[in-house]
CSV table of C-alpha atoms in Angstrom, one decimal:
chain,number,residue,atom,x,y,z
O,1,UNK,CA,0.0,0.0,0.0
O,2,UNK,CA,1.1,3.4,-1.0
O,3,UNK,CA,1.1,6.6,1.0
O,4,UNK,CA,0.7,9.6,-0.8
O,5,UNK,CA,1.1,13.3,1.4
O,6,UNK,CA,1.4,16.7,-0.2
O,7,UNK,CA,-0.2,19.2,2.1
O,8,UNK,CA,0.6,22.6,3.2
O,9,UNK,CA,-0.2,24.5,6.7
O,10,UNK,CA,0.3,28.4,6.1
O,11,UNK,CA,0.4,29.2,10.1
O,12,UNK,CA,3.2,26.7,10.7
O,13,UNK,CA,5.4,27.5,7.4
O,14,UNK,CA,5.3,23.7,6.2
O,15,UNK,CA,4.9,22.4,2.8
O,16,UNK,CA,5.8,19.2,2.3
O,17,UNK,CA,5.5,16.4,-0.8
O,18,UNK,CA,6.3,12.6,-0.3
O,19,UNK,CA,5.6,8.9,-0.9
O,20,UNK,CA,6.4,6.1,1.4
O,21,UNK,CA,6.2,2.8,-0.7
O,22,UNK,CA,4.4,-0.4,0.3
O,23,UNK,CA,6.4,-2.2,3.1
O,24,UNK,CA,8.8,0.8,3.8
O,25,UNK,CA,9.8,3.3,6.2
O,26,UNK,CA,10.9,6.7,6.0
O,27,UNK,CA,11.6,8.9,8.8
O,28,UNK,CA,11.7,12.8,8.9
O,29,UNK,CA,15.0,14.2,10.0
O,30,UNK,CA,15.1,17.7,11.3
O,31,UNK,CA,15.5,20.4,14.2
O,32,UNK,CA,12.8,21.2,16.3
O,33,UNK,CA,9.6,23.3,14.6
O,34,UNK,CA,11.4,22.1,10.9
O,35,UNK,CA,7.1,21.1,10.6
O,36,UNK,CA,7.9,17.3,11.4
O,37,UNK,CA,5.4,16.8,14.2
O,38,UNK,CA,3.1,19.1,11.6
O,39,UNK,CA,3.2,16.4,9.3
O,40,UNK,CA,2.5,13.2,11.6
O,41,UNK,CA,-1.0,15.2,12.6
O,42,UNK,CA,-2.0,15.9,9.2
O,43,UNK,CA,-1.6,12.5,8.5
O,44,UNK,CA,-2.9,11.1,11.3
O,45,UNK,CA,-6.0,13.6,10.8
O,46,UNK,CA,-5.7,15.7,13.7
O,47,UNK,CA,-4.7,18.7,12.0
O,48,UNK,CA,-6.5,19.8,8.5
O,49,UNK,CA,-4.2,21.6,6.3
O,50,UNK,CA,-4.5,24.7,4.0
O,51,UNK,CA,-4.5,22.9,1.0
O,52,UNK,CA,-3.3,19.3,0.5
O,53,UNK,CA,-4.0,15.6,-0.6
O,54,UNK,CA,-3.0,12.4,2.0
O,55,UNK,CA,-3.9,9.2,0.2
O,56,UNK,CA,-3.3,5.4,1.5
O,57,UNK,CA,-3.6,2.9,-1.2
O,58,UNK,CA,-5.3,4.8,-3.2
O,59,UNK,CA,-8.1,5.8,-0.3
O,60,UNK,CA,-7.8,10.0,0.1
O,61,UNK,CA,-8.0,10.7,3.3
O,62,UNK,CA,-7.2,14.8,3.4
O,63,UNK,CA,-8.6,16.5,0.6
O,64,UNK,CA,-8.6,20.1,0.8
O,65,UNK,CA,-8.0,23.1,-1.4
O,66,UNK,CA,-8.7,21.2,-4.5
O,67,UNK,CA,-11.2,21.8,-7.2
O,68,UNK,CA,-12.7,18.2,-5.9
O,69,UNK,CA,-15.0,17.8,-2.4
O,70,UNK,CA,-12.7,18.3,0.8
O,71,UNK,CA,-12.1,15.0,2.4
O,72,UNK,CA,-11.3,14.6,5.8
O,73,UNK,CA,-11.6,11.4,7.3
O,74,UNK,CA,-11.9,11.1,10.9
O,75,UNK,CA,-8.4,9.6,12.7
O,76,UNK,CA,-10.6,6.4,14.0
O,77,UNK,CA,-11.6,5.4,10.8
O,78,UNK,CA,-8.3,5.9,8.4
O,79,UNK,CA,-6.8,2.5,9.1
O,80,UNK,CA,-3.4,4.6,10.9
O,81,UNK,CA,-2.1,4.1,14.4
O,82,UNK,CA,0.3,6.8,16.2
O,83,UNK,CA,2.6,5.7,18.6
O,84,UNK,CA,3.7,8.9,20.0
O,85,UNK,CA,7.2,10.0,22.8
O,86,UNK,CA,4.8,8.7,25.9
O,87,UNK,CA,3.2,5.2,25.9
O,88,UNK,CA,-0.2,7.2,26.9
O,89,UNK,CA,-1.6,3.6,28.0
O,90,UNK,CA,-5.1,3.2,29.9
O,91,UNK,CA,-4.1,3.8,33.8
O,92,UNK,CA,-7.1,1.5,34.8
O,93,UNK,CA,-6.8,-1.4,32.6
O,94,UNK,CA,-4.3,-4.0,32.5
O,95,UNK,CA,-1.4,-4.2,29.5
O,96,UNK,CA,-3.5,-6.8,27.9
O,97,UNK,CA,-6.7,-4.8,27.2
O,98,UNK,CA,-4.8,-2.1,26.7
O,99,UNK,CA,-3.5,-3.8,23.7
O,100,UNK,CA,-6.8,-5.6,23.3
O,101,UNK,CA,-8.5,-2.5,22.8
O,102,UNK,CA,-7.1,-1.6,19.2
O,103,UNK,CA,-8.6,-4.7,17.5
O,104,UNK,CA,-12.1,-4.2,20.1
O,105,UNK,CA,-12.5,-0.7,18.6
O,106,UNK,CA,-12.6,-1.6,14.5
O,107,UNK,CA,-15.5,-4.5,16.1
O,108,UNK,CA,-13.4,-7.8,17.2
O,109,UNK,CA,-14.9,-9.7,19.8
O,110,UNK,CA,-13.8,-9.3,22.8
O,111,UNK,CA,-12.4,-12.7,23.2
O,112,UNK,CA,-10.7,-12.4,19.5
O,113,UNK,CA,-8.9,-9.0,20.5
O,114,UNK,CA,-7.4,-10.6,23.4
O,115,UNK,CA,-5.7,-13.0,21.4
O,116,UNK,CA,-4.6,-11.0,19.1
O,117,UNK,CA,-3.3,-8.8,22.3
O,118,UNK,CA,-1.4,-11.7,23.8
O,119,UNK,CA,-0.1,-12.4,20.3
O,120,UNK,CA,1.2,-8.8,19.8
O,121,UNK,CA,3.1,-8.5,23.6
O,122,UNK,CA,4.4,-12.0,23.1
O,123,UNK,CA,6.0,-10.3,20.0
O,124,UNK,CA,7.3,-7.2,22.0
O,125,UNK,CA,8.6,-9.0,24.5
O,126,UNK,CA,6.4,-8.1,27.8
O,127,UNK,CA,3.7,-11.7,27.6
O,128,UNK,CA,4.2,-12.4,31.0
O,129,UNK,CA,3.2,-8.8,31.7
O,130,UNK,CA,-0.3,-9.0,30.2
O,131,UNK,CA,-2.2,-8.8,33.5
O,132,UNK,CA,-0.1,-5.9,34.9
O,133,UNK,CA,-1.4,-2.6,35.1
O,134,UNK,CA,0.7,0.6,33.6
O,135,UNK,CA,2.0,1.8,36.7
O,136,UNK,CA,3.3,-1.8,37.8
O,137,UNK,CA,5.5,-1.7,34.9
O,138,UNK,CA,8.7,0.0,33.5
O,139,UNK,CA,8.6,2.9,31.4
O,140,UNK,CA,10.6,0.9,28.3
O,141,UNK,CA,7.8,-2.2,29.5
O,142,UNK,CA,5.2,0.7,28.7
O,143,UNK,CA,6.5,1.5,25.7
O,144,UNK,CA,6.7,-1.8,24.5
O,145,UNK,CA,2.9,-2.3,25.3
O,146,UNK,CA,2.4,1.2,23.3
O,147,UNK,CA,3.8,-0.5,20.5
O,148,UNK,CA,1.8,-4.2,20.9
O,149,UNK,CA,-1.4,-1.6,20.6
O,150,UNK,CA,-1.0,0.1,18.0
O,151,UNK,CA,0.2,-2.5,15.8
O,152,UNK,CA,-3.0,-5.1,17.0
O,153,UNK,CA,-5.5,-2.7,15.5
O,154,UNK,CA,-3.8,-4.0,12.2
O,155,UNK,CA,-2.9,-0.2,10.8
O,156,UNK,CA,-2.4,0.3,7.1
O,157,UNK,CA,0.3,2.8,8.2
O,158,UNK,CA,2.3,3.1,11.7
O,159,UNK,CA,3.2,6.6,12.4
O,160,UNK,CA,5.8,6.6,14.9
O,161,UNK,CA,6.9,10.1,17.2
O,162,UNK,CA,10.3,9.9,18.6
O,163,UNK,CA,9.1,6.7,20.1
O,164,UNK,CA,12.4,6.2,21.9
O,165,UNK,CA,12.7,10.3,23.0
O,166,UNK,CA,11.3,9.5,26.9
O,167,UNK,CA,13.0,6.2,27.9
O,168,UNK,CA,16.4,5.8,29.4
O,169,UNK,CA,19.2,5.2,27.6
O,170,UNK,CA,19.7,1.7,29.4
O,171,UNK,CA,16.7,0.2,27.4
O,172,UNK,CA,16.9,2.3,24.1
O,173,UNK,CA,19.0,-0.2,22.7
O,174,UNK,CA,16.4,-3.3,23.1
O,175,UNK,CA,13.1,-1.6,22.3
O,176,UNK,CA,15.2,0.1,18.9
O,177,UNK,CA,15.8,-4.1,17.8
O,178,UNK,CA,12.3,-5.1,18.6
O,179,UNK,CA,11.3,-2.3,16.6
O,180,UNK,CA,13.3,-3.1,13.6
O,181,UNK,CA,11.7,-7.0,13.8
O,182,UNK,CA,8.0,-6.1,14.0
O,183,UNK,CA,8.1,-3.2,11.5
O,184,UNK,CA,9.6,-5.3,8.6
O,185,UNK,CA,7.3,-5.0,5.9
O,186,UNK,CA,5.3,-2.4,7.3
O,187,UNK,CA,4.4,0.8,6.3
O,188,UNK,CA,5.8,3.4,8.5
O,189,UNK,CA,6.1,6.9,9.4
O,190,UNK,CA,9.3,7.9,11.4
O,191,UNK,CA,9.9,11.3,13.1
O,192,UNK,CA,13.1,11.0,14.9
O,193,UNK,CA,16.5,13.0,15.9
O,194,UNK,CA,18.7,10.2,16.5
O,195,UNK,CA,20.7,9.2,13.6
O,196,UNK,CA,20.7,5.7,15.0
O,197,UNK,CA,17.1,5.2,15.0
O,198,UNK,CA,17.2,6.4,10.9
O,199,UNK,CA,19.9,3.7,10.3
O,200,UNK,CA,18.8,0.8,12.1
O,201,UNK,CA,14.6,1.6,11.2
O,202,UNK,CA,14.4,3.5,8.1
O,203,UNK,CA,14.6,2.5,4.5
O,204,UNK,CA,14.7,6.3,3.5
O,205,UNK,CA,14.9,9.7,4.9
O,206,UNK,CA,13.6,12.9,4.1
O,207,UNK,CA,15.7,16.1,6.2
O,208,UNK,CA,12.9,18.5,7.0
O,209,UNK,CA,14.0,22.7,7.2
O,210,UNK,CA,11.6,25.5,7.9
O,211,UNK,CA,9.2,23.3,6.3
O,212,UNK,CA,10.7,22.0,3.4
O,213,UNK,CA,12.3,19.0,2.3
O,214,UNK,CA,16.3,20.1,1.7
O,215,UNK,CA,17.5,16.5,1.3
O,216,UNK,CA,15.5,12.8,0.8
O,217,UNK,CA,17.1,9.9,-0.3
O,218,UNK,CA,18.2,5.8,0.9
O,219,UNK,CA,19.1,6.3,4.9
O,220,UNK,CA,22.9,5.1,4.1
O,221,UNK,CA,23.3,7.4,1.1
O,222,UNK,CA,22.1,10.6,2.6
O,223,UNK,CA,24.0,9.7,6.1
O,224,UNK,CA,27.1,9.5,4.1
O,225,UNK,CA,26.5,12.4,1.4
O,226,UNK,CA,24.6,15.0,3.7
O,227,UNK,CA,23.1,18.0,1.3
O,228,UNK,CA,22.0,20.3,4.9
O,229,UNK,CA,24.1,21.2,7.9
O,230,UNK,CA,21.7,19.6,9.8
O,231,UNK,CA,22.0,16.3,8.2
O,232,UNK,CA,25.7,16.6,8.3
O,233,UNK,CA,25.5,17.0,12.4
O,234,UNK,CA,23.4,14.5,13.1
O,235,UNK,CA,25.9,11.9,10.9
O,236,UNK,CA,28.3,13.3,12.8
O,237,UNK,CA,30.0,15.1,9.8
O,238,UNK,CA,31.6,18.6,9.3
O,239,UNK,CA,30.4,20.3,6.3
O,240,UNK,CA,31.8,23.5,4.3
O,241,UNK,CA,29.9,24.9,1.4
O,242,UNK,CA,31.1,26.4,-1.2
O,243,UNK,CA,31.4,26.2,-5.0
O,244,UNK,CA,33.5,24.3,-7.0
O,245,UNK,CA,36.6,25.9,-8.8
O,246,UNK,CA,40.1,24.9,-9.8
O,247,UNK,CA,39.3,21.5,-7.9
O,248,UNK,CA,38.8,22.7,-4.6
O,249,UNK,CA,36.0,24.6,-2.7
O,250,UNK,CA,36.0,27.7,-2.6
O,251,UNK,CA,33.8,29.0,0.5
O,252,UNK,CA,32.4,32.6,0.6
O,253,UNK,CA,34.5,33.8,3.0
O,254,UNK,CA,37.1,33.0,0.2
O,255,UNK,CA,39.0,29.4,1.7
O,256,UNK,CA,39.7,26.9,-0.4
O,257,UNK,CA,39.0,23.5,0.2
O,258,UNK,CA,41.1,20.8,-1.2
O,259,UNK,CA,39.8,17.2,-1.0
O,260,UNK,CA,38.5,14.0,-2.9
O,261,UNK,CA,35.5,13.5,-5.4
O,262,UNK,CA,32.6,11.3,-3.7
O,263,UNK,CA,31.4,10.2,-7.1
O,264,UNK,CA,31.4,12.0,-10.2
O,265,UNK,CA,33.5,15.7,-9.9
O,266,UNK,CA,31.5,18.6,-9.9
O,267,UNK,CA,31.4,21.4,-12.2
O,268,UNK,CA,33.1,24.7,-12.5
O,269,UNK,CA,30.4,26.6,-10.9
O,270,UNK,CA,28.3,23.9,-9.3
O,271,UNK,CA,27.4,24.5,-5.6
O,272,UNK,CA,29.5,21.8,-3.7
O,273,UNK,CA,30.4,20.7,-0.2
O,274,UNK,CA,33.2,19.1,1.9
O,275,UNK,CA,32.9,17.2,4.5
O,276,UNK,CA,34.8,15.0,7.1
O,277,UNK,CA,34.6,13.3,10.5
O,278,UNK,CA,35.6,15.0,13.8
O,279,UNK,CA,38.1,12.5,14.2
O,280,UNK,CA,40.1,13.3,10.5
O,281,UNK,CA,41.2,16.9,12.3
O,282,UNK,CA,44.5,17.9,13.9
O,283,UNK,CA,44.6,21.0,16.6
O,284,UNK,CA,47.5,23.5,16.4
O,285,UNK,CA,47.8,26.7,18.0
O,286,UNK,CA,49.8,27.8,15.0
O,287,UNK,CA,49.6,27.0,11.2
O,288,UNK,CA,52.0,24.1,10.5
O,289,UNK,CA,51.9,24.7,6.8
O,290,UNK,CA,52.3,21.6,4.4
O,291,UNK,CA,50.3,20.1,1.4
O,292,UNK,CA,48.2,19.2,1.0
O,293,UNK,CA,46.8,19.8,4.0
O,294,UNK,CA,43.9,22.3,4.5
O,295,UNK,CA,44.0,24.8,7.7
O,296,UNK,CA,41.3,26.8,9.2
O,297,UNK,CA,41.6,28.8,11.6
O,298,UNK,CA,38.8,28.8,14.2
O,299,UNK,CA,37.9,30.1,17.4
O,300,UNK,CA,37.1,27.5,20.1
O,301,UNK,CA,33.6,27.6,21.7
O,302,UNK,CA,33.8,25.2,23.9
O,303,UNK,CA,34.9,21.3,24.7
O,304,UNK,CA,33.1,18.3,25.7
O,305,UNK,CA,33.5,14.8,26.9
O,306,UNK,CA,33.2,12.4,23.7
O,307,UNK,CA,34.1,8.6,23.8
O,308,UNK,CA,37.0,9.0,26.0
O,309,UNK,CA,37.8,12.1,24.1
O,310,UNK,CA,37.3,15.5,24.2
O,311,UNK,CA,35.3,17.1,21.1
O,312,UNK,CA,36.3,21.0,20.4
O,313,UNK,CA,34.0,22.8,18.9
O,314,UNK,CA,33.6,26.0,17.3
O,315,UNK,CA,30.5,27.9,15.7
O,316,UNK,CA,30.1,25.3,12.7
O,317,UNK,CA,33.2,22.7,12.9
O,318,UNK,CA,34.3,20.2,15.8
O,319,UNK,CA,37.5,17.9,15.8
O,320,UNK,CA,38.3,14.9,18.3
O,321,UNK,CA,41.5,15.4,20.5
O,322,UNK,CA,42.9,13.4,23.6
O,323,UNK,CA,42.6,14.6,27.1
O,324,UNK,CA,46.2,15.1,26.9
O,325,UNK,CA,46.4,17.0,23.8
O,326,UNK,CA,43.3,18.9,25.1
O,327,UNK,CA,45.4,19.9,28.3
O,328,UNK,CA,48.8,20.5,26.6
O,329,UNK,CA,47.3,22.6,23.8
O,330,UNK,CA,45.7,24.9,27.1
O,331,UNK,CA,42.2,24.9,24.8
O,332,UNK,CA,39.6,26.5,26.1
O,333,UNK,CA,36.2,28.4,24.7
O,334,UNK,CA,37.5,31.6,23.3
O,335,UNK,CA,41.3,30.2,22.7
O,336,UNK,CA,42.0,30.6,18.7
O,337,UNK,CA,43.0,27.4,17.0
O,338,UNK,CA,44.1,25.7,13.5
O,339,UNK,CA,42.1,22.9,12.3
O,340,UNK,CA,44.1,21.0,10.0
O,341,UNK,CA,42.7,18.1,8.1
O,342,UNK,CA,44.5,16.1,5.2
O,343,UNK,CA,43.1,16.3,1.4
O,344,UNK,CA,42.6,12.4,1.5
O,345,UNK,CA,40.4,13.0,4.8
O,346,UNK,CA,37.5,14.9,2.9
O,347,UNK,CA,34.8,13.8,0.6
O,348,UNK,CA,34.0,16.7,-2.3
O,349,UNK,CA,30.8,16.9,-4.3
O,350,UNK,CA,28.2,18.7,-5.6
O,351,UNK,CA,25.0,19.6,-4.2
């Protein structure tokens, strides 16, 4: 089954065209108000749109703006479950009706949605849970639950919100790999920041900015050719834009950028970018000179803890250094810097 969403809200700056294929998931990359959570409630039906047509499998359920009738089918009856950040379970009844009650309310039998129910937290995980109540259980045991409900109503699409954004960090890990087995095959909906979450759930991803898509494309691809800043941090990537001249980048503030081709070499002209791990950079206090290696200078901003590391940042760049190169350097926010990072160390191409 195909979903089809083009829609527009005026008020919240988002317009926004895409497909999800039968059987796949995309997830929506982007900072906070880029109109991700905009888009999840226009397709879930709890927001109508300025203009814009939602269709699954060929059934329109948001039609508005058009020449043809508005449509606007009402959330209980288009066949889509949300999972949103809370598990937002029924305090009163126990995890098995909880799940139970997705199949009760399209008209199973009570008996029949209870089997489906036990089916569904068997598959998450949590069966010997089924007679607990919400607040007997963990928060990742809730979640779980959340996610045995909304797939035993049997949705034609599975809209998930950040659905690992309120658990601890200790059971991210083992709710991300149950998600990954019961959404094979399904159609899904992803809005998450975690660049994990894209990799290990989504077959695509579309990076969401001020309302508009900047970069869509297979998860792996875009991960490792990021088009947007944004995309670049959360792959943990530098990126410098420029345009392409004499085989290097030239940026606008007039540095040139020497590096490899990532595929075919741009054109004189072309908008390109460069980009390269935090690792691939060397901190000096003073230009070291040498080709061809590419020094900026930069003005620290501040340092964090990162694997056993320390990460020094600046405005748009960061670079890996020891703890003892961190203290014999004497970096600290405000100190000026070089980042130096090799030609063989950055990936070139155009955007």
């Amino acid at each position: 089954m195909t979903f089809h969403y083009d829609a527009a809200v005026a008020d919240r700056g988002v317009d926004l065209t895409f497909d999800i294929a039968p059987g796949r998931t995309l997830a929506l990359l982007g900072p906070n108000g880029a109109g991700k959570s905009t888009a999840l409630a226009v397709a879930a039906g709890l927001l109508r749109p300025d203009t814009g047509r939602v269709v699954l499998d060929g059934r329109p359920l948001t039609v508005t703006g058009h020449d043809e009738r508005d449509v606007l089918v009402a959330p209980y009856d288009r066949q889509v479950s949300l999972l949103a950040q809370e598990p937002l379970l029924f305090p009163h009844l126990s995890l098995l009706d909880n799940v139970a009650f997705g199949p009760r309310s399209r008209g199973a039998g009570r008996a029949g949605s209870r089997t489906v129910a036990r089916r569904w937290l068997g598959e998450v995980g949590i069966a010997e849970l089924a007679d607990r109540r919400p607040a007997q259980v963990s928060g990742g045991q809730a979640q779980r639950a959340a996610v045995a409900r909304a797939l035993a109503a049997d949705p034609r699409l599975l809209l998930l919100d950040e659905p690992m954004a309120a658990l601890d960090v200790a059971v991210t890990p083992a709710l991300r790999q149950t998600l990954r087995r019961v959404l094979a095959d399904r159609t899904v909906l992803l809005v998450t920041h975690d660049a994990l979450d894209a990799l290990l759930l989504a077959d695509e991803v579309a990076v969401i900015e001020d309302g508009r898509i900047v970069d869509q494309g297979e998860t792996a691809q875009v991960l490792a050719q990021p088009r947007s800043r944004f995309t670049a941090q959360i792959a943990g990537l530098n990126m410098i834009t420029g345009t392409w001249r004499d085989g290097a980048v030239l940026t606008p503030a007039g540095l040139r950028i020497e590096g490899r081709p990532d595929g075919p070499v741009p054109r004189t002209g072309d908008p390109a970018v460069a980009v390269f791990p935090p690792r691939a950079v060397s901190v000096f206090l003073d230009d070291p000179g040498g080709s061809p290696r590419n020094a900026l200078r930069v003005t620290i901003t501040h340092l964090e803890p990162q694997g056993g590391q320390i990460r020094v940042r600046t405005e748009e760049l960061s670079a890996d250094v020891t703890p003892q190169a961190a203290a014999e350097l004497d970096l600290a926010p405000g100190s000026a810097a070089y980042f130096v990072v090799k030609a063989t160390e950055i990936a070139v191409y155009a955007t």
